Short mmCIF file of C-alpha atoms in Angstrom, two decimals:
data_model
loop_
_atom_site.label_atom_id
_atom_site.label_comp_id
_atom_site.label_asym_id
_atom_site.label_seq_id
_atom_site.Cartn_x
_atom_site.Cartn_y
_atom_site.Cartn_z
CA MET A 13 69.77 39.02 118.04
CA ILE A 14 68.56 42.46 117.13
CA PRO A 15 70.89 44.83 115.31
CA ALA A 16 70.80 48.55 115.99
CA ALA A 17 68.21 50.44 113.97
CA PHE A 18 69.20 51.80 110.57
CA GLU A 19 67.80 53.58 107.58
CA TYR A 20 67.61 51.26 104.59
CA TYR A 21 68.16 52.27 100.98
CA ARG A 22 67.86 50.22 97.82
CA PRO A 23 68.95 52.56 94.99
CA LYS A 24 68.58 51.49 91.37
CA ASP A 25 71.83 52.96 90.08
CA MET A 26 75.35 53.83 91.17
CA ALA A 27 74.64 57.58 91.14
CA GLY A 28 72.02 56.94 93.80
CA VAL A 29 74.50 54.91 95.86
CA LEU A 30 77.20 57.56 95.64
CA SER A 31 74.88 60.39 96.63
CA ILE A 32 73.81 58.54 99.80
CA LEU A 33 77.47 57.81 100.61
CA GLU A 34 78.33 61.46 100.07
CA GLU A 35 75.48 62.65 102.26
CA HIS A 36 76.14 60.34 105.21
CA GLY A 37 79.91 59.73 105.01
CA ASP A 38 81.15 57.25 107.59
CA ASP A 39 77.61 56.58 108.80
CA ALA A 40 76.72 54.86 105.53
CA ARG A 41 77.87 51.50 104.23
CA VAL A 42 77.07 49.48 101.15
CA MET A 43 75.96 45.86 101.41
CA ALA A 44 76.08 43.15 98.74
CA GLY A 45 75.03 39.69 99.99
CA GLY A 46 75.33 40.81 103.59
CA HIS A 47 76.77 37.53 104.86
CA SER A 48 79.75 39.26 106.48
CA LEU A 49 78.08 42.53 107.41
CA ILE A 50 74.76 41.28 108.79
CA PRO A 51 76.36 38.93 111.36
CA MET A 52 78.54 41.84 112.52
CA MET A 53 75.48 44.10 112.77
CA LYS A 54 73.59 41.42 114.72
CA LEU A 55 76.47 41.24 117.19
CA ARG A 56 76.50 45.06 117.25
CA MET A 57 80.16 44.97 116.32
CA ALA A 58 79.25 47.01 113.23
CA ASP A 59 77.04 50.07 113.55
CA VAL A 60 75.58 51.15 110.24
CA PRO A 61 73.06 53.98 110.61
CA HIS A 62 72.55 54.12 106.84
CA LEU A 63 72.57 50.79 105.03
CA ILE A 64 72.72 50.83 101.23
CA ASP A 65 71.61 47.54 99.66
CA LEU A 66 73.23 47.10 96.23
CA GLN A 67 70.90 44.31 95.01
CA ASP A 68 68.96 46.54 92.58
CA VAL A 69 71.93 48.46 91.17
CA GLU A 70 72.21 47.51 87.53
CA GLY A 71 75.30 46.33 85.71
CA MET A 72 77.18 44.58 88.52
CA SER A 73 76.11 40.95 88.01
CA GLY A 74 77.82 40.14 84.72
CA ILE A 75 80.66 37.75 83.91
CA GLU A 76 82.47 38.77 80.71
CA ILE A 77 85.16 36.52 79.29
CA GLY A 78 87.35 38.37 76.80
CA VAL A 79 90.47 37.29 74.94
CA GLU A 80 92.94 38.74 77.39
CA ALA A 81 90.92 39.29 80.54
CA ILE A 82 87.87 38.24 82.53
CA ARG A 83 85.64 40.84 84.14
CA ILE A 84 83.42 39.81 87.03
CA GLY A 85 80.81 42.19 88.41
CA ALA A 86 80.96 42.81 92.15
CA MET A 87 77.48 41.33 92.71
CA VAL A 88 78.33 37.98 91.09
CA THR A 89 77.84 35.37 93.81
CA GLN A 90 80.03 32.40 94.69
CA HIS A 91 77.19 30.22 93.41
CA ASP A 92 77.23 32.08 90.07
CA ILE A 93 80.97 31.42 89.78
CA ILE A 94 80.55 27.70 90.43
CA ASP A 95 77.63 27.52 88.00
CA HIS A 96 79.26 29.38 85.08
CA GLU A 97 80.76 26.83 82.65
CA PRO A 98 82.65 29.26 80.37
CA LEU A 99 84.24 30.84 83.46
CA ALA A 100 85.15 27.43 84.86
CA SER A 101 86.96 26.54 81.65
CA ALA A 102 88.70 29.94 81.32
CA ALA A 103 89.75 30.21 84.97
CA PRO A 104 89.11 26.91 86.75
CA ILE A 105 90.86 28.09 89.92
CA LEU A 106 87.85 30.36 90.60
CA ARG A 107 85.42 27.44 90.80
CA GLU A 108 87.90 25.36 92.81
CA ALA A 109 88.21 28.19 95.36
CA ALA A 110 84.51 29.12 95.43
CA LEU A 111 83.56 25.53 96.24
CA GLN A 112 85.69 25.79 99.38
CA ILE A 113 83.98 28.94 100.65
CA ALA A 114 81.33 28.64 103.37
CA ASP A 115 78.30 26.44 102.58
CA PRO A 116 75.64 26.31 99.82
CA GLN A 117 73.25 28.80 101.42
CA VAL A 118 76.02 31.32 102.01
CA ARG A 119 77.35 30.87 98.46
CA TYR A 120 73.97 31.86 96.98
CA MET A 121 74.24 35.20 98.78
CA GLY A 122 77.97 35.84 99.19
CA THR A 123 79.46 37.93 96.39
CA VAL A 124 82.88 38.32 94.84
CA GLY A 125 82.77 42.06 95.47
CA GLY A 126 81.87 41.68 99.12
CA ASN A 127 84.49 39.00 99.63
CA VAL A 128 87.33 41.09 98.19
CA ALA A 129 86.21 44.50 99.51
CA ASN A 130 85.53 43.46 103.09
CA GLY A 131 89.22 43.14 103.94
CA ASP A 132 88.74 40.17 106.27
CA PRO A 133 92.01 38.20 106.24
CA GLY A 134 89.92 35.02 106.44
CA ASN A 135 88.21 35.63 103.09
CA ASP A 136 89.49 33.40 100.28
CA MET A 137 89.01 35.63 97.23
CA PRO A 138 91.59 38.31 98.19
CA GLY A 139 94.54 35.89 98.13
CA LEU A 140 93.17 34.25 95.02
CA MET A 141 92.92 37.62 93.26
CA GLN A 142 96.47 38.49 94.29
CA CYS A 143 97.67 35.20 92.83
CA LEU A 144 95.85 36.01 89.58
CA ASP A 145 97.13 39.63 89.57
CA ALA A 146 93.57 40.94 89.35
CA ALA A 147 92.58 44.60 89.52
CA PHE A 148 89.62 45.96 91.46
CA THR A 149 87.54 48.74 89.89
CA VAL A 150 86.20 51.25 92.38
CA VAL A 151 83.94 54.18 91.62
CA GLY A 152 83.58 57.31 93.71
CA PRO A 153 82.67 60.96 93.45
CA ASP A 154 85.80 61.60 91.34
CA GLY A 155 85.08 58.79 88.93
CA GLU A 156 86.48 55.33 88.41
CA ARG A 157 89.92 53.89 89.17
CA ASP A 158 91.55 50.47 89.15
CA ILE A 159 93.56 49.22 92.10
CA PRO A 160 95.79 46.13 91.76
CA ALA A 161 94.74 43.39 94.20
CA ARG A 162 98.39 43.16 95.26
CA ASP A 163 98.25 46.82 96.46
CA PHE A 164 94.71 46.77 97.87
CA TYR A 165 95.10 45.31 101.36
CA GLU A 166 96.68 47.44 104.08
CA ALA A 167 95.63 45.67 107.30
CA ALA A 168 92.63 43.71 108.56
CA TYR A 169 89.51 45.48 107.21
CA MET A 170 91.71 48.34 105.93
CA THR A 171 91.99 48.63 102.18
CA ALA A 172 92.97 51.14 99.50
CA ARG A 173 89.27 51.78 98.82
CA GLU A 174 88.15 55.13 100.21
CA ASP A 175 84.97 55.27 102.32
CA GLU A 176 83.06 57.10 99.60
CA GLU A 177 84.06 54.58 96.93
CA VAL A 178 82.26 51.39 95.90
CA LEU A 179 83.97 48.34 94.43
CA THR A 180 82.13 47.50 91.22
CA ALA A 181 84.14 44.85 89.37
CA VAL A 182 87.16 42.57 89.37
CA THR A 183 89.28 42.19 86.23
CA ILE A 184 91.54 39.15 85.91
CA PRO A 185 94.19 38.73 83.21
CA MET A 186 93.46 35.41 81.46
CA PRO A 187 95.13 32.81 83.69
CA LYS A 188 97.73 30.55 82.10
CA GLY A 189 98.99 27.08 83.00
CA GLY A 190 98.13 24.85 85.93
CA TYR A 191 96.25 25.96 89.00
CA ALA A 192 95.28 24.97 92.50
CA TYR A 193 93.44 26.49 95.44
CA GLU A 194 94.23 24.37 98.49
CA LYS A 195 92.57 25.12 101.82
CA GLN A 196 92.90 23.56 105.25
CA LYS A 197 89.89 24.25 107.47
CA ARG A 198 88.49 22.66 110.59
CA LYS A 199 85.06 22.05 109.08
CA ILE A 200 82.88 23.15 106.17
CA GLY A 201 82.00 26.79 106.60
CA ASP A 202 85.18 27.62 108.49
CA TYR A 203 87.80 30.11 107.46
CA ALA A 204 91.17 28.71 106.46
CA THR A 205 93.77 27.62 108.97
CA ALA A 206 95.94 28.09 105.89
CA ALA A 207 95.14 28.31 102.19
CA ALA A 208 97.28 28.69 99.10
CA ALA A 209 96.51 29.85 95.57
CA VAL A 210 98.96 28.74 92.91
CA GLN A 211 99.04 29.40 89.17
CA ILE A 212 102.03 27.92 87.33
CA VAL A 213 103.28 27.65 83.73
CA ASN A 214 105.18 24.59 82.49
CA ASP A 215 107.44 25.14 79.48
CA GLY A 216 108.78 21.74 78.43
CA GLY A 217 109.31 20.50 81.97
CA THR A 218 110.69 23.78 83.29
CA CYS A 219 108.65 26.24 85.31
CA ALA A 220 108.34 29.41 83.22
CA SER A 221 106.33 31.41 85.74
CA ALA A 222 104.67 30.86 89.09
CA SER A 223 102.37 32.99 91.18
CA ILE A 224 101.67 32.17 94.83
CA ALA A 225 99.39 33.83 97.40
CA MET A 226 98.39 32.73 100.90
CA THR A 227 95.15 33.25 102.88
CA ASN A 228 94.60 33.88 106.61
CA LEU A 229 98.26 33.78 107.58
CA SER A 230 98.71 37.53 108.20
CA ASP A 231 96.38 40.47 108.72
CA THR A 232 96.19 40.72 104.92
CA PRO A 233 96.42 38.15 102.14
CA ILE A 234 100.07 37.53 101.26
CA TYR A 235 101.31 37.53 97.69
CA SER A 236 104.70 35.86 97.97
CA GLU A 237 106.76 36.96 95.01
CA ALA A 238 109.79 35.16 96.44
CA ALA A 239 107.93 31.84 96.68
CA GLY A 240 106.96 32.04 93.01
CA ALA A 241 110.49 33.07 92.02
CA ALA A 242 111.89 30.02 93.82
CA LEU A 243 110.08 27.77 91.34
CA VAL A 244 110.89 29.61 88.12
CA GLY A 245 113.58 27.90 86.05
CA THR A 246 113.34 24.65 88.02
CA SER A 247 111.66 21.35 87.24
CA VAL A 248 109.53 21.91 90.37
CA ASP A 249 111.35 19.13 92.15
CA ASP A 250 111.58 18.61 95.88
CA ALA A 251 114.40 21.12 96.36
CA ALA A 252 112.49 23.83 94.47
CA MET A 253 109.35 23.20 96.50
CA ASN A 254 111.33 23.37 99.73
CA ALA A 255 112.77 26.71 98.60
CA ALA A 256 109.30 28.02 97.71
CA VAL A 257 107.91 26.96 101.10
CA ALA A 258 110.86 28.57 102.90
CA ALA A 259 110.38 31.80 100.94
CA MET A 260 106.64 31.81 101.70
CA LEU A 261 107.28 31.24 105.41
CA GLY A 262 109.47 34.35 105.35
CA ASP A 263 106.57 36.43 104.02
CA ILE A 264 103.68 35.35 106.27
CA ASP A 265 103.10 36.53 109.83
CA PRO A 266 100.39 34.39 111.44
CA THR A 267 99.05 35.00 114.94
CA GLU A 268 97.86 32.49 117.51
CA ASP A 269 94.09 32.04 117.71
CA ASN A 270 91.53 29.25 118.01
CA ARG A 271 92.90 27.69 114.82
CA GLY A 272 96.20 27.03 116.56
CA PRO A 273 99.53 28.45 117.70
CA ILE A 274 101.95 30.15 115.35
CA ALA A 275 104.23 27.13 114.88
CA PHE A 276 101.25 24.97 113.88
CA LYS A 277 99.99 27.54 111.37
CA LYS A 278 103.42 27.77 109.77
CA HIS A 279 103.57 23.99 109.57
CA VAL A 280 100.13 23.81 107.96
CA ALA A 281 100.99 26.67 105.58
CA GLY A 282 103.99 24.66 104.36
CA VAL A 283 101.96 21.48 103.89
CA ILE A 284 99.18 23.31 102.07
CA LEU A 285 101.52 25.23 99.77
CA ARG A 286 103.39 22.06 98.84
CA ARG A 287 100.12 20.30 97.99
CA ALA A 288 98.94 23.30 95.97
CA ILE A 289 102.19 23.46 93.99
CA GLU A 290 102.12 19.71 93.31
CA ARG A 291 98.51 19.82 92.11
CA ALA A 292 99.01 22.96 90.02
CA TRP A 293 102.16 21.52 88.42
CA SER A 294 100.38 18.25 87.62
CA ARG A 295 97.79 20.31 85.72
CA ALA A 296 100.31 22.62 84.03
CA MET B 20 64.35 53.40 116.42
CA SER B 21 63.93 53.77 112.71
CA LYS B 22 60.47 54.18 111.30
CA LYS B 23 58.38 51.24 110.21
CA GLN B 24 58.21 50.71 106.50
CA HIS B 25 55.62 49.12 104.28
CA TYR B 26 56.71 45.75 102.89
CA LYS B 27 55.14 43.27 100.52
CA ILE B 28 56.40 39.70 100.22
CA THR B 29 54.90 36.56 98.75
CA VAL B 30 55.11 33.53 101.02
CA ASN B 31 54.01 30.13 99.72
CA GLY B 32 52.00 31.82 96.99
CA LYS B 33 50.20 34.22 99.31
CA GLU B 34 50.88 37.93 99.22
CA GLU B 35 51.59 39.44 102.61
CA GLU B 36 51.65 43.17 103.35
CA PHE B 37 52.71 44.66 106.65
CA LEU B 38 54.64 47.39 108.42
CA ALA B 39 58.00 46.53 109.95
CA GLU B 40 61.34 48.03 110.81
CA PRO B 41 63.95 47.32 108.14
CA ARG B 42 66.23 45.67 110.72
CA GLU B 43 63.76 42.89 111.45
CA LEU B 44 65.33 39.56 110.52
CA LEU B 45 63.28 37.64 107.98
CA ILE B 46 63.02 34.57 110.25
CA TYR B 47 61.15 36.73 112.81
CA THR B 48 58.91 38.18 110.13
CA LEU B 49 57.96 34.67 109.09
CA ARG B 50 57.56 33.15 112.52
CA GLU B 51 56.21 35.95 114.67
CA ARG B 52 54.54 38.32 112.25
CA LEU B 53 53.10 35.88 109.72
CA ASN B 54 52.82 32.85 112.05
CA ILE B 55 54.71 30.66 109.59
CA THR B 56 56.60 28.58 112.13
CA GLY B 57 58.05 25.83 109.93
CA PRO B 58 61.42 27.56 109.53
CA HIS B 59 63.15 27.26 112.91
CA ILE B 60 65.68 29.30 114.79
CA GLY B 61 68.59 27.06 115.72
CA CYS B 62 71.74 29.10 116.11
CA GLU B 63 70.63 32.47 114.74
CA THR B 64 74.20 32.99 113.55
CA SER B 65 74.12 31.72 109.93
CA HIS B 66 75.58 28.33 110.83
CA CYS B 67 72.88 25.72 111.39
CA GLY B 68 70.46 26.11 108.47
CA ALA B 69 67.29 25.40 110.50
CA CYS B 70 65.87 28.70 109.20
CA THR B 71 66.48 27.85 105.53
CA VAL B 72 63.83 29.09 103.10
CA THR B 73 63.83 29.43 99.31
CA ILE B 74 63.90 33.00 98.02
CA ASP B 75 63.67 33.60 94.28
CA GLY B 76 65.17 30.16 93.66
CA LYS B 77 67.99 30.33 96.20
CA SER B 78 68.37 28.50 99.51
CA VAL B 79 68.76 31.26 102.08
CA LYS B 80 69.29 31.31 105.83
CA SER B 81 66.47 33.62 106.85
CA CYS B 82 68.27 34.63 110.05
CA THR B 83 70.81 36.39 107.86
CA MET B 84 68.49 38.57 105.84
CA PHE B 85 66.74 41.75 106.85
CA VAL B 86 63.06 41.95 105.97
CA ALA B 87 63.92 45.04 103.92
CA GLN B 88 66.10 42.93 101.63
CA ALA B 89 63.23 40.49 101.11
CA ASP B 90 60.75 43.19 100.06
CA GLY B 91 59.16 42.16 96.76
CA LYS B 92 60.53 38.61 96.89
CA ASP B 93 58.88 35.25 96.43
CA ILE B 94 59.53 32.98 99.42
CA THR B 95 58.84 29.29 99.93
CA THR B 96 58.97 27.67 103.37
CA ILE B 97 58.40 24.04 104.36
CA GLU B 98 54.68 24.84 104.60
CA GLY B 99 54.67 25.54 100.86
CA ILE B 100 56.44 22.30 100.00
CA GLY B 101 53.87 19.84 101.33
CA GLY B 102 51.42 19.25 104.18
CA PRO B 103 50.19 16.31 106.27
CA ASP B 104 47.72 15.25 103.59
CA ASP B 105 49.99 15.76 100.60
CA LEU B 106 53.54 15.01 101.65
CA HIS B 107 56.29 15.98 99.26
CA PRO B 108 58.38 12.95 98.22
CA LEU B 109 61.20 14.33 100.38
CA GLN B 110 58.92 14.58 103.42
CA ASN B 111 57.70 11.05 102.80
CA ALA B 112 61.26 9.74 102.37
CA PHE B 113 62.39 11.39 105.62
CA LYS B 114 59.49 9.64 107.33
CA GLU B 115 60.17 6.27 105.73
CA HIS B 116 63.93 6.30 106.23
CA HIS B 117 64.07 7.84 109.70
CA GLY B 118 65.66 11.00 108.35
CA LEU B 119 64.79 12.75 111.60
CA GLN B 120 64.75 12.16 115.31
CA CYS B 121 63.84 15.33 117.16
CA GLY B 122 62.77 17.02 113.93
CA TYR B 123 64.11 20.45 114.73
CA CYS B 124 66.43 20.69 111.73
CA THR B 125 64.02 18.91 109.37
CA PRO B 126 62.15 21.87 107.84
CA GLY B 127 65.47 23.47 106.89
CA MET B 128 66.87 20.15 105.69
CA ILE B 129 63.91 19.43 103.41
CA THR B 130 63.64 22.98 102.13
CA ARG B 131 67.33 22.92 101.22
CA ALA B 132 67.02 19.42 99.72
CA THR B 133 64.21 20.53 97.36
CA LYS B 134 66.58 23.04 95.82
CA LEU B 135 69.48 20.57 95.77
CA LEU B 136 67.39 18.03 93.81
CA GLU B 137 66.13 20.74 91.48
CA GLU B 138 69.73 21.60 90.59
CA ASN B 139 70.98 18.03 90.61
CA PRO B 140 68.22 15.40 90.20
CA ASN B 141 70.70 12.49 90.34
CA PRO B 142 73.05 13.29 93.22
CA THR B 143 75.67 10.92 94.54
CA GLU B 144 76.02 10.46 98.26
CA GLU B 145 78.98 12.84 98.13
CA ASP B 146 76.94 15.45 96.21
CA ILE B 147 74.28 15.27 98.93
CA ARG B 148 76.72 15.60 101.80
CA PHE B 149 78.38 18.58 100.12
CA GLY B 150 75.09 20.16 99.02
CA MET B 151 73.57 19.80 102.50
CA ALA B 152 76.65 21.11 104.31
CA GLY B 153 74.85 24.30 105.34
CA ASN B 154 72.38 22.33 107.47
CA ILE B 155 73.33 20.86 110.82
CA CYS B 156 71.57 17.95 112.54
CA ARG B 157 72.51 17.01 116.09
CA CYS B 158 70.59 13.71 116.29
CA THR B 159 70.94 11.49 113.27
CA GLY B 160 74.57 11.54 112.26
CA TYR B 161 73.33 12.43 108.75
CA GLN B 162 73.35 8.86 107.42
CA ASN B 163 69.55 8.60 107.32
CA ILE B 164 69.18 12.12 106.00
CA VAL B 165 71.41 11.20 103.07
CA LYS B 166 69.45 7.95 102.57
CA SER B 167 66.15 9.87 102.62
CA ILE B 168 67.31 12.32 99.99
CA MET B 169 68.65 9.51 97.78
CA ALA B 170 65.31 7.70 98.08
CA ALA B 171 63.33 10.85 97.32
CA ALA B 172 65.49 11.55 94.26
CA ALA B 173 64.84 8.03 92.96
CA GLU B 174 61.11 8.36 93.56
CA MET B 175 60.89 11.78 91.96
CA ASN B 176 62.85 10.61 88.91
CA ALA B 177 60.63 7.53 88.56
CA ALA B 178 57.50 9.68 88.80
CA LYS B 179 58.90 12.02 86.17
CA GLU B 180 59.68 9.15 83.83
CA ALA B 181 56.23 7.66 84.32
CA ALA B 182 54.68 11.04 83.47
CA GLU B 183 56.69 11.24 80.23
#
């Protein structure tokens, strides 16, 4: 498999990245770990005449845990997330999700920034970040801006990031309560048939808040506000979980593919969400 | 065709310099340019792990890296882990415990396992199955691969204790 020829750049700072993007426009793309982009280039489904490798750009590999928020640099890998003890205690859902992504070799290379910026509905981090109400920092010729994860995804591979912008960091408000990332896949390394991210707060046996997002069940991740609302004020009993599942099913729009027909995906989505809520509540 | 570039990589302790197009996949650089044929091409689509090498301390599928990305890196292949006259404990354990049949996946398996044991010297069977999930074997059903890695871990730990 031989990808089309390209010019390769490895700039040392973001100014260098932005100037190449400005010069070549649509013909240039940035690459982090490359484990989504390189396979597409090998298949010649992606044509990238100017490839900008971000590996030497400084300041994008840090994990900062503050009092109110966590900031993760775009070049932090899935392996880094799994390996980072303070992060695992501050936001354990990140490790739980990262362990369900791809396989060990891919996790050494695959980055948080690449996973959220790519816009592939199969990626796990976008739904997770919507559940956590994260914001993505992008930088472009006009400076820096933050885009809420819940407003970032427009369609498959279409996001609110402009072509001349680079996603540099993810900021997550400090998660509260119980958590779960539950994923059904056919085998290790596969994308989800259905996956659910749940973060839930228990106030004396009553659900005080709940956030729910689903992966690979539409052409974007789905943050289901209604599903979370169905749990708030309840004791997260069977009736409440049924209501949450029904609300979620109203928000997703799966298509038939080699992971199954629509009815099957909806069934699996319900099973997975119920498991995720039960596990999150048991930890809340 | 883009122009050839000058690259320098270290493979198994030896510095290699050459001209190549940036789009060349690292597995081809190793196998065809440098004649280091331990890493194999199984699927060439990032799934099977036969091409696994260690790059700056990470297990990497070398079919999913351009040579340009590897410029300046330190790479270890199965050839750098042990040879016929000085088998690595993992190589010896695979031999003793029938951790291979056809042998095609073995260089990738052992290269990945060296890193796994470095990160987790006392893995459970479950740790091994999870940590080796990026490597596919079509002969053995994995049971003997897991056994081999368990045996190698025990031997390496015993040798370490004896040395201390």
